[in-house]
Coordinates of C-alpha atoms and ligand atoms in Angstrom, one line a residue:
Chain A
X1 CA 301.7 70.7 93.3
X2 CA 304.2 73.3 92.6
X3 CA 303.3 76.9 91.8
X4 CA 305.7 78.7 89.6
X5 CA 307.5 81.5 91.4
X6 CA 310.4 82.0 89.2
X7 CA 308.9 84.6 87.0
X8 CA 309.2 87.1 89.9
X9 CA 312.8 88.0 89.0
X10 CA 313.5 89.0 85.5
X11 CA 315.3 86.3 83.6
X12 CA 318.9 86.9 82.8
X13 CA 320.9 86.4 79.7
X14 CA 323.4 83.6 79.1
X15 CA 326.7 83.7 80.9
X16 CA 328.8 84.2 77.8
X17 CA 327.1 86.9 75.9
X18 CA 328.9 90.1 76.7
X19 CA 325.7 92.2 76.7
X20 CA 327.4 95.5 77.2
X21 CA 325.2 97.8 79.4
X22 CA 325.0 101.4 78.6
X23 CA 327.1 102.4 81.5
X24 CA 329.6 99.5 81.3
X25 CA 332.3 101.8 80.2
X26 CA 331.8 104.1 83.1
X27 CA 331.9 101.2 85.5
X28 CA 335.0 99.9 83.8
X29 CA 336.8 103.2 84.4
X30 CA 335.6 103.1 88.0
X31 CA 336.9 99.6 88.5
X32 CA 340.3 100.5 87.0
X33 CA 340.7 103.4 89.3
X34 CA 339.5 101.4 92.3
X35 CA 342.1 98.7 91.6
X36 CA 344.9 101.2 90.9
X37 CA 344.3 102.8 94.3
X38 CA 344.0 99.5 96.1
X39 CA 347.5 98.8 95.0
X40 CA 348.7 101.9 96.8
X41 CA 348.5 103.1 100.4
X42 CA 345.6 105.3 101.3
X43 CA 347.5 108.6 101.5
X44 CA 348.4 108.3 97.8
X45 CA 344.7 107.9 96.8
X46 CA 343.9 111.6 96.3
X47 CA 346.9 112.2 94.2
X48 CA 346.2 109.0 92.1
X49 CA 342.6 110.0 91.6
X50 CA 343.5 113.5 90.6
X51 CA 346.0 112.4 88.0
X52 CA 344.0 109.5 86.6
X53 CA 340.4 110.6 87.1
X54 CA 340.1 112.4 83.8
X55 CA 338.8 115.4 85.6
X56 CA 335.6 113.6 86.3
X57 CA 334.6 114.7 89.7
X58 CA 331.6 112.4 90.1
X59 CA 333.8 109.4 89.2
X60 CA 336.5 110.4 91.6
X61 CA 334.0 110.8 94.5
X62 CA 332.4 107.5 93.7
X63 CA 335.8 105.7 93.7
X64 CA 336.7 107.4 97.0
X65 CA 333.6 106.2 98.6
X66 CA 334.1 102.6 97.3
X67 CA 337.7 102.6 98.7
X68 CA 336.4 103.7 102.1
X69 CA 333.8 101.0 102.2
X70 CA 335.8 98.2 100.9
X71 CA 336.7 96.5 104.2
X72 CA 333.3 96.9 105.7
X73 CA 331.7 95.5 102.5
X74 CA 333.8 92.3 102.9
X75 CA 332.8 91.9 106.5
X76 CA 329.1 92.7 105.7
X77 CA 328.8 89.9 103.1
X78 CA 330.7 87.4 105.2
X79 CA 328.4 88.0 108.1
X80 CA 325.3 87.9 106.0
X81 CA 326.4 84.6 104.4
X82 CA 327.0 83.1 107.8
X83 CA 323.6 84.2 109.0
X84 CA 321.9 82.7 106.0
X85 CA 323.8 79.5 106.5
X86 CA 322.8 79.3 110.2
X87 CA 319.2 80.0 109.4
X88 CA 318.8 77.6 106.5
X89 CA 320.5 74.8 108.4
X90 CA 319.8 75.1 112.1
X91 CA 317.2 77.5 113.0
X92 CA 314.6 76.6 110.4
X93 CA 313.3 73.7 112.5
X94 CA 309.7 74.0 113.2
X95 CA 309.0 75.8 116.4
X96 CA 309.5 73.7 119.5
X97 CA 306.1 74.3 121.1
X98 CA 302.5 74.0 119.9
X99 CA 299.3 75.6 120.9
X100 CA 298.2 74.1 124.2
X101 CA 301.7 73.2 125.4
X102 CA 302.6 74.3 128.9
X103 CA 305.6 76.2 130.1
X104 CA 305.6 76.9 133.8
X105 CA 302.2 78.3 134.7
X106 CA 301.5 79.4 131.2
X107 CA 299.8 77.8 128.2
X108 CA 301.0 78.5 124.7
X109 CA 298.6 80.2 122.3
X110 CA 300.8 80.7 119.3
X111 CA 304.3 81.6 118.1
X112 CA 304.9 85.4 117.8
X113 CA 308.2 85.5 116.1
X114 CA 311.6 83.8 115.9
X115 CA 314.6 85.9 116.7
X116 CA 318.2 84.8 115.9
X117 CA 318.5 82.5 118.9
X118 CA 315.1 82.3 120.3
X119 CA 311.4 81.7 119.7
X120 CA 308.9 84.1 121.2
X121 CA 305.4 82.7 122.1
X122 CA 302.2 84.3 123.1
X123 CA 300.9 82.5 126.2
X124 CA 298.1 82.8 128.7
X125 CA 298.2 82.0 132.4
X126 CA 296.6 78.7 133.2
X127 CA 293.4 78.7 135.2
X128 CA 293.5 82.5 135.7
X129 CA 290.2 84.1 136.2
X130 CA 290.8 86.9 133.7
X131 CA 292.9 86.2 130.7
X132 CA 296.4 87.1 131.6
X133 CA 298.8 87.2 128.7
X134 CA 302.6 87.0 128.5
X135 CA 305.3 86.6 125.9
X136 CA 307.6 83.7 126.5
X137 CA 311.1 83.9 125.0
X138 CA 312.7 80.5 124.8
X139 CA 316.0 79.4 123.5
X140 CA 316.0 77.5 120.3
X141 CA 317.3 73.9 120.7
X142 CA 319.9 74.4 118.0
X143 CA 321.4 77.3 120.0
X144 CA 322.0 75.3 123.1
X145 CA 325.6 76.2 123.7
X146 CA 327.4 78.1 126.4
X147 CA 327.6 81.4 124.5
X148 CA 323.9 81.6 123.9
X149 CA 323.0 80.3 127.3
X150 CA 325.1 83.1 128.7
X151 CA 323.3 85.6 126.5
X152 CA 320.0 84.3 128.0
X153 CA 321.2 84.5 131.6
X154 CA 322.6 88.0 130.9
X155 CA 319.2 89.2 129.6
X156 CA 317.5 87.7 132.6
X157 CA 319.9 89.3 135.0
X158 CA 319.6 92.7 133.5
X159 CA 315.8 92.6 133.1
X160 CA 315.2 91.5 136.7
X161 CA 317.3 94.4 137.9
X162 CA 315.3 97.1 136.2
X163 CA 311.8 98.4 136.0
X164 CA 310.6 101.1 133.6
X165 CA 307.4 101.8 131.8
X166 CA 309.2 101.9 128.4
X167 CA 311.0 98.6 128.9
X168 CA 309.3 95.2 128.6
X169 CA 308.9 93.9 132.1
X170 CA 310.3 90.5 133.1
X171 CA 307.7 88.4 135.1
X172 CA 309.7 85.2 135.6
X173 CA 312.3 82.9 134.2
X174 CA 313.2 79.3 134.4
X175 CA 314.3 76.2 132.6
X176 CA 312.0 73.7 130.9
X177 CA 312.0 70.0 131.9
X178 CA 314.2 69.2 128.9
X179 CA 316.6 72.0 129.7
X180 CA 315.7 75.1 127.7
X181 CA 316.0 78.4 129.4
X182 CA 313.0 80.7 129.1
X183 CA 312.0 84.2 130.0
X184 CA 308.4 85.1 130.8
X185 CA 307.8 88.8 129.8
X186 CA 305.1 91.3 129.5
X187 CA 303.4 90.8 126.1
X188 CA 303.6 93.8 123.8
X189 CA 301.0 93.9 121.1
X190 CA 303.1 96.3 118.9
X191 CA 305.2 96.7 115.8
X192 CA 308.7 98.1 115.2
X193 CA 309.0 101.9 115.7
X194 CA 309.9 102.8 112.1
X195 CA 307.1 100.8 110.6
X196 CA 304.6 102.2 113.1
X197 CA 305.6 105.8 112.1
X198 CA 305.3 105.0 108.4
X199 CA 302.1 102.9 108.5
X200 CA 300.3 105.6 110.5
X201 CA 301.9 108.4 108.5
X202 CA 302.6 110.2 111.7
X203 CA 303.6 113.8 111.7
X204 CA 307.1 114.9 112.8
X205 CA 305.8 116.0 116.2
X206 CA 304.5 112.5 117.0
X207 CA 307.5 110.8 115.7
X208 CA 309.8 112.8 117.9
X209 CA 307.6 112.2 120.9
X210 CA 307.8 108.5 120.4
X211 CA 311.5 108.8 120.0
X212 CA 311.7 110.7 123.3
X213 CA 310.1 107.7 125.0
X214 CA 312.9 105.5 123.8
X215 CA 315.3 108.0 125.1
X216 CA 313.7 107.8 128.5
X217 CA 314.1 104.0 128.6
X218 CA 317.7 104.2 127.5
X219 CA 318.5 107.1 129.9
X220 CA 317.1 104.9 132.7
X221 CA 319.2 102.0 131.6
X222 CA 322.3 104.1 131.6
X223 CA 321.5 105.4 135.1
X224 CA 321.6 101.8 136.1
X225 CA 324.9 101.2 134.4
X226 CA 323.4 99.2 131.6
X227 CA 324.4 99.7 127.9
X228 CA 321.7 98.3 125.6
X229 CA 324.0 97.8 122.6
X230 CA 321.3 96.7 120.2
X231 CA 319.1 99.7 119.7
X232 CA 317.3 99.4 116.4
X233 CA 313.7 99.7 115.2
X234 CA 313.0 96.0 115.5
X235 CA 313.8 96.2 119.2
X236 CA 311.5 99.1 119.8
X237 CA 307.9 98.0 119.8
X238 CA 305.1 100.6 119.6
X239 CA 301.4 99.7 120.4
X240 CA 298.3 101.2 119.0
X241 CA 297.9 103.4 122.1
X242 CA 301.3 104.9 121.4
X243 CA 303.1 103.0 124.2
X244 CA 306.8 102.5 123.5
X245 CA 308.6 99.4 124.8
X246 CA 312.3 98.6 124.4
X247 CA 313.0 94.8 124.2
X248 CA 316.0 92.5 123.7
X249 CA 318.6 93.1 126.3
X250 CA 320.4 89.9 125.1
X251 CA 323.7 91.6 124.4
X252 CA 323.4 94.4 126.9
X253 CA 326.2 94.9 129.4
X254 CA 326.5 96.2 132.9
X255 CA 329.4 98.7 133.1
X256 CA 331.4 98.5 136.2
X257 CA 332.1 102.1 137.2
X258 CA 335.8 102.8 137.6
X259 CA 336.8 99.3 136.6
X260 CA 338.9 99.5 133.5
X261 CA 338.7 96.2 131.8
X262 CA 341.8 95.9 129.8
X263 CA 341.8 93.5 126.9
X264 CA 338.0 93.2 127.2
X265 CA 336.9 94.0 123.8
X266 CA 333.3 94.1 122.8
X267 CA 332.4 91.1 120.6
X268 CA 329.9 92.6 118.4
X269 CA 326.9 90.5 117.5
X270 CA 324.1 92.9 116.6
X271 CA 323.0 94.4 113.4
X272 CA 325.7 95.9 111.2
X273 CA 323.7 98.7 109.9
X274 CA 323.1 100.1 113.4
X275 CA 326.5 99.3 114.8
X276 CA 328.5 102.2 116.3
X277 CA 332.0 102.8 115.1
X278 CA 333.2 101.5 118.5
X279 CA 331.3 98.3 118.1
X280 CA 332.6 97.8 114.6
X281 CA 336.1 98.3 115.7
X282 CA 335.7 96.0 118.7
X283 CA 336.5 98.8 121.2
X284 CA 335.4 99.0 124.8
X285 CA 331.9 100.5 124.8
X286 CA 330.4 103.4 126.8
X287 CA 326.9 104.8 126.8
X288 CA 328.0 106.9 123.9
X289 CA 327.6 103.8 121.7
X290 CA 323.9 103.7 122.6
X291 CA 323.6 107.4 121.7
X292 CA 325.1 106.7 118.3
X293 CA 322.4 104.0 117.8
X294 CA 319.8 106.3 119.0
X295 CA 320.9 108.8 116.4
X296 CA 320.4 106.3 113.6
X297 CA 317.1 105.3 115.1
X298 CA 316.0 108.9 115.1
X299 CA 316.9 109.3 111.5
X300 CA 315.1 106.1 110.5
X301 CA 312.0 107.1 112.5
X302 CA 311.7 110.6 110.9
X303 CA 312.7 109.8 107.3
X304 CA 311.8 106.1 106.9
X305 CA 315.4 105.5 105.7
X306 CA 318.8 104.9 107.0
X307 CA 321.4 107.5 106.3
X308 CA 324.3 106.7 103.9
X309 CA 326.6 107.6 106.6
X310 CA 327.1 104.2 108.1
X311 CA 328.9 103.6 104.8
X312 CA 331.4 106.4 105.3
X313 CA 334.5 105.4 107.1
X314 CA 335.4 109.0 107.3
X315 CA 332.1 110.5 108.5
X316 CA 333.5 113.9 109.4
X317 CA 334.8 114.5 105.9
X318 CA 331.4 113.5 104.4
X319 CA 329.1 114.9 107.1
X320 CA 327.9 117.8 105.0
X321 CA 326.5 115.4 102.3
X322 CA 324.8 113.3 104.9
X323 CA 323.3 116.3 106.6
X324 CA 322.1 117.9 103.4
X325 CA 320.5 114.6 102.5
X326 CA 318.6 114.7 105.8
X327 CA 317.7 118.2 105.4
X328 CA 316.3 117.5 101.9
X329 CA 314.4 114.5 103.1
X330 CA 312.8 116.5 105.9
X331 CA 311.8 119.3 103.6
X332 CA 310.2 116.9 101.1
X333 CA 308.3 115.1 103.8
X334 CA 307.2 117.8 106.3
X335 CA 307.7 121.0 104.4
X336 CA 304.4 122.5 105.1
X337 CA 304.6 122.3 108.8
X338 CA 308.3 122.6 109.3
X339 CA 309.8 125.9 110.4
X340 CA 313.1 126.5 108.7
X341 CA 315.1 126.4 111.9
X342 CA 313.7 123.0 112.8
X343 CA 315.4 121.3 109.9
X344 CA 318.7 122.8 110.8
X345 CA 318.2 121.9 114.5
X346 CA 317.3 118.3 113.7
X347 CA 320.4 118.0 111.5
X348 CA 322.5 119.3 114.3
X349 CA 321.0 117.0 116.9
X350 CA 321.5 114.0 114.5
X351 CA 325.0 115.0 113.8
X352 CA 325.9 115.3 117.5
X353 CA 324.5 111.8 118.1
X354 CA 326.4 110.0 115.5
X355 CA 329.7 111.8 115.1
X356 CA 332.4 109.1 115.4
X357 CA 334.6 111.0 117.7
X358 CA 333.1 110.2 121.1
X359 CA 334.3 113.5 122.6
X360 CA 332.1 115.4 120.1
X361 CA 329.1 113.2 120.6
X362 CA 326.4 113.9 123.2
X363 CA 327.8 112.5 126.4
X364 CA 324.4 111.7 127.9
X365 CA 321.0 110.8 126.7
X366 CA 319.9 113.6 128.9
X367 CA 321.6 116.2 126.8
X368 CA 320.2 114.7 123.6
X369 CA 316.7 114.8 125.1
X370 CA 317.2 118.4 126.2
X371 CA 317.9 119.5 122.6
X372 CA 314.8 117.6 121.4
X373 CA 312.6 119.1 124.0
X374 CA 313.7 122.6 123.0
X375 CA 312.9 121.7 119.4
X376 CA 309.5 120.3 120.2
X377 CA 308.7 123.7 121.9
X378 CA 308.5 125.4 118.5
X379 CA 307.3 122.9 116.0
Chain B
X1 CA 309.5 64.4 93.8
X2 CA 309.6 62.1 90.7
X3 CA 306.4 63.6 89.4
X4 CA 308.2 66.8 88.7
X5 CA 311.1 65.1 86.9
X6 CA 309.7 65.9 83.5
X7 CA 313.2 66.6 82.3
X8 CA 315.5 63.7 82.0
X9 CA 319.1 63.6 82.8
X10 CA 320.1 63.4 79.2
X11 CA 318.0 66.5 78.4
X12 CA 319.6 68.4 81.2
X13 CA 323.1 67.6 79.9
X14 CA 322.0 68.6 76.5
X15 CA 320.5 71.9 77.7
X16 CA 323.7 72.6 79.7
X17 CA 325.7 72.2 76.6
X18 CA 323.5 74.4 74.5
X19 CA 323.6 76.9 77.3
X20 CA 327.3 76.9 77.4
X21 CA 327.3 77.8 73.8
X22 CA 325.2 80.9 74.6
X23 CA 321.7 79.6 74.0
X24 CA 319.2 81.6 76.1
X25 CA 316.4 79.2 75.4
X26 CA 318.3 76.4 77.0
X27 CA 318.6 78.5 80.1
X28 CA 314.9 79.2 80.2
X29 CA 314.3 75.4 80.0
X30 CA 316.8 74.6 82.8
X31 CA 315.9 77.3 85.2
X32 CA 312.5 76.3 86.5
X33 CA 313.6 72.7 86.8
X34 CA 316.8 73.6 88.7
X35 CA 314.8 75.9 90.9
X36 CA 312.3 73.3 92.0
X37 CA 315.0 70.6 92.6
X38 CA 317.1 73.0 94.6
X39 CA 314.3 74.1 96.8
X40 CA 313.2 70.6 97.5
X41 CA 316.7 69.6 98.3
X42 CA 317.2 72.6 100.6
X43 CA 314.2 71.2 102.5
X44 CA 315.4 67.6 102.7
X45 CA 319.0 68.4 103.4
X46 CA 318.3 70.5 106.5
X47 CA 317.1 67.5 108.4
X48 CA 320.1 65.5 107.3
X49 CA 322.5 68.3 108.3
X50 CA 320.8 69.2 111.5
X51 CA 323.2 69.5 114.3
X52 CA 326.1 68.0 112.3
X53 CA 327.4 71.0 110.5
X54 CA 326.2 74.1 108.8
X55 CA 324.2 73.6 105.7
X56 CA 325.3 76.3 103.2
X57 CA 324.2 77.1 99.7
X58 CA 327.3 75.5 98.2
X59 CA 326.3 72.2 99.7
X60 CA 322.8 72.5 98.5
X61 CA 323.9 73.3 94.9
X62 CA 326.4 70.5 94.9
X63 CA 324.1 67.9 96.4
X64 CA 321.4 68.8 93.9
X65 CA 323.9 68.5 91.0
X66 CA 324.9 65.0 92.1
X67 CA 321.3 64.1 92.4
X68 CA 320.4 65.2 88.9
X69 CA 323.5 64.3 87.0
X70 CA 324.7 61.0 88.2
X71 CA 328.3 59.8 88.2
X72 CA 330.7 61.6 86.0
X73 CA 328.5 62.0 82.9
X74 CA 329.3 65.7 82.6
X75 CA 332.4 67.7 82.2
X76 CA 333.8 70.2 84.7
X77 CA 332.6 73.0 82.4
X78 CA 329.0 71.9 82.3
X79 CA 329.1 71.4 86.0
X80 CA 330.2 75.0 86.3
X81 CA 327.3 76.0 84.1
X82 CA 324.9 74.0 86.2
X83 CA 326.2 75.9 89.3
X84 CA 325.6 79.2 87.5
X85 CA 322.0 78.4 86.8
X86 CA 321.7 77.1 90.3
X87 CA 323.1 80.3 91.8
X88 CA 320.4 82.3 90.1
X89 CA 317.8 79.9 91.3
X90 CA 319.2 80.1 94.8
X91 CA 319.1 83.9 94.7
X92 CA 315.5 83.6 93.8
X93 CA 314.7 81.1 96.4
X94 CA 316.2 83.2 99.1
X95 CA 314.6 86.4 97.9
X96 CA 311.2 84.8 97.5
X97 CA 311.4 83.4 101.0
X98 CA 312.3 86.9 102.2
X99 CA 309.4 88.5 100.4
X100 CA 307.1 85.9 101.8
X101 CA 308.5 86.5 105.3
X102 CA 307.8 90.2 104.9
X103 CA 304.3 89.6 103.7
X104 CA 303.6 87.3 106.5
X105 CA 305.0 89.7 109.1
X106 CA 302.9 92.5 107.7
X107 CA 299.9 90.3 108.1
X108 CA 297.7 90.1 105.1
X109 CA 298.1 88.6 101.7
X110 CA 297.9 91.8 99.8
X111 CA 300.0 90.3 97.0
X112 CA 298.2 87.8 94.9
X113 CA 301.4 85.8 94.4
X114 CA 301.3 82.2 95.5
X115 CA 304.4 81.2 97.4
X116 CA 303.1 77.8 98.3
X117 CA 305.4 76.2 100.8
X118 CA 308.6 78.1 100.3
X119 CA 308.8 79.1 103.9
X120 CA 308.9 75.4 104.8
X121 CA 312.0 74.9 102.8
X122 CA 313.8 78.1 103.7
X123 CA 313.1 79.8 107.0
X124 CA 314.8 83.2 107.5
X125 CA 314.7 85.6 110.4
X126 CA 313.1 89.0 109.8
X127 CA 316.4 90.7 109.9
X128 CA 318.0 88.5 107.3
X129 CA 315.0 88.6 105.1
X130 CA 315.0 92.4 105.1
X131 CA 318.7 92.5 104.3
X132 CA 318.3 90.0 101.5
X133 CA 315.6 92.2 100.0
X134 CA 318.0 95.2 100.2
X135 CA 320.8 93.3 98.6
X136 CA 318.6 92.1 95.9
X137 CA 317.3 95.6 95.1
X138 CA 320.9 96.8 94.9
X139 CA 321.8 93.8 92.7
X140 CA 319.0 94.7 90.3
X141 CA 320.5 98.1 90.0
X142 CA 324.0 96.6 89.5
X143 CA 322.5 94.4 86.7
X144 CA 321.7 97.6 84.8
X145 CA 325.2 99.1 85.4
X146 CA 327.3 96.0 84.7
X147 CA 325.7 92.7 84.1
X148 CA 328.9 90.7 84.4
X149 CA 329.6 91.9 87.9
X150 CA 326.0 91.0 88.9
X151 CA 326.5 87.5 87.6
X152 CA 329.7 87.2 89.6
X153 CA 327.8 88.2 92.7
X154 CA 325.2 85.5 92.0
X155 CA 327.8 82.9 91.7
X156 CA 330.0 83.9 94.6
X157 CA 327.4 85.1 97.1
X158 CA 324.2 83.2 96.3
X159 CA 325.6 80.0 94.9
X160 CA 328.7 79.9 97.1
X161 CA 330.8 79.0 94.0
X162 CA 334.6 79.2 94.2
X163 CA 336.6 81.6 92.2
X164 CA 337.6 78.9 89.8
X165 CA 334.1 77.6 89.3
X166 CA 332.8 81.1 88.7
X167 CA 335.6 81.8 86.2
X168 CA 334.8 78.6 84.3
X169 CA 331.1 79.2 84.2
X170 CA 331.5 82.8 83.0
X171 CA 334.4 82.1 80.7
X172 CA 336.7 84.7 82.3
X173 CA 339.9 84.5 84.1
X174 CA 340.0 83.7 87.9
X175 CA 341.9 87.0 88.4
X176 CA 339.0 88.9 86.8
X177 CA 336.5 87.1 89.0
X178 CA 338.5 88.1 92.1
X179 CA 338.8 91.7 91.0
X180 CA 335.2 92.1 90.0
X181 CA 333.8 90.4 93.1
X182 CA 335.9 92.8 95.2
X183 CA 334.5 95.8 93.4
X184 CA 330.9 94.4 93.1
X185 CA 330.4 93.7 96.8
X186 CA 331.8 97.1 97.7
X187 CA 329.5 98.7 95.2
X188 CA 326.5 96.8 96.5
X189 CA 327.3 97.6 100.1
X190 CA 327.6 101.3 99.2
X191 CA 324.3 101.3 97.6
X192 CA 322.4 99.1 100.1
X193 CA 320.4 101.8 101.7
X194 CA 320.2 104.4 99.0
X195 CA 317.0 103.4 97.2
Ligands
ATP1 N1 307.6 90.9 125.0 C1 307.3 90.8 123.7 N2 306.1 91.0 123.3 C2 305.8 90.8 122.0 N3 306.7 90.5 121.0 C3 307.9 90.3 121.4 C4 308.3 90.4 122.7 N4 309.7 90.1 122.8 C5 310.0 89.8 121.5 N5 309.0 89.9 120.7 C6 309.1 89.7 119.2 O1 310.1 88.7 118.9 C7 311.1 89.2 118.1 C8 312.5 88.7 118.6 O2 312.7 89.0 119.9 P1 314.2 89.3 120.5 O3 314.8 90.4 119.7 O4 314.1 89.5 121.9 O5 314.9 87.9 120.2 P2 316.4 87.5 119.9 O6 316.4 86.1 119.7 O7 317.2 88.2 120.9 O8 316.5 88.2 118.5 P3 317.9 88.5 117.7 O9 318.9 87.6 118.3 O10 317.5 88.3 116.3 O11 318.1 90.0 118.0 C9 311.0 90.7 118.3 O12 311.5 91.4 117.1 C10 309.5 90.9 118.5 O13 308.8 90.9 117.2

């Protein structure tokens, strides 16, 4: 029997009734200006908007922002469509393993989650005296191709070379009888960092302390020449006893000191919302790219939102708006406990993490941490 | 499947015609039916498509159309209208699957909405589900600002309809579709994280 779900979204009107909305006229003007500018090169935009913007400042600013976002918007919807296609066709196969199945010395208890290219199971060690748990990450059958196999090997190589309390430990790896690579990892009974902060309504102090633990993990990775490249809340798990673990080193890279790799562009495959400008532009990456992602993570962990900034091509021209947004959000959330200086300091720290010009960004996680420590001393 | 086919092919054709003349009622009759057929088809097709090629929403819409309206009994125009209804239904299927995914992930069935087996027909990753919810929120906002642009987004993005099909379904010129789609997606992207 089918249960009706279609009432969930308000029903629309027929395609041909014009049904003018109250602000249709405004949008019409915006669209005319938008088009006008698109037919000219960017350096003419300001002039065009001034002449044709009817002195409407808000409209001019809106059009400017749209013009800046235009290319990224196209890319965003293309990628999202591709992802939907992949997921509705290939990856929605039922999970490959059931309760009781055996992988290596482990017995599957249940599936934890499905990532883009893998399934993650909770498993327990067979015949162990005490119950020893592990998370097993195993490649989805539909992703058995060289690119993804390489991503798996890459993650295995990187995880086996490092060991840090804030990074999920790799116990073992292997290939199943029918040829699927798997990783056996420490099981983390946690939830993504941003959700953890919101659900537990943590105060600013706690949030910053959790964030500092992420910094420690990433600092450690950088010291080992590893750039994570996919730092985002979903890849930072926090447990009830406030343990922080960074996961998913699938697209991480080992930088070879002094080796300039000409022509080697990063082929970005992470989350667009958290991508650094270098990643979006396919440039060669440095640890500064992780620092950018850390900046966004910080923002999300303390405000529960993402800043509008990833939408601005020209961050530096718009930074004052982004920062005043942050400052306002902080005030409304933490006003009672927050010393005036703390808001300003946090804005400055955030700004220095995400400024597009790498030379102006923190050049090490260490310096980002140092500023946060200083801040934590007086809040 | 046949048990749900309480609407005959003739009726569908009739509704499509009434709908193309602007009859809202016809839409309300078509929608739930198209929704169910589409979802069932998404479920069946994925096995057929597995490992051969990518199954996309365009394919689901078209296969469903062929299944309901057999052999050339309808015009290009009414086909476009079918696709329009189907695009809306597809939006809803994807968004409902995303909401379901979120509810499951947050553990607990705090909402008393029954989703039955939607996650069996459409299985999305957490990330895609969250992004679809954001896009849908922004699209609801766009609906208030400019309903025509929102419809174009439904056709192009959710239904995977071509510029020509969209133009025909909405009775506007292909050039307008192109221009509006261009603006609409930029507008959506710009507003993705702002509410
Ligand atoms: N060690 C672990 N313990 C508990 N849960 C885990 C563990 N590793 C991963 N998960 C869960 O599985 C999800 C997907 O994991 P991961 O990001 O490593 O997979 P992926 O296939 O690389 O994902 P994507 O390609 O979408 O980034 C995580 O978001 C998390 O919920």
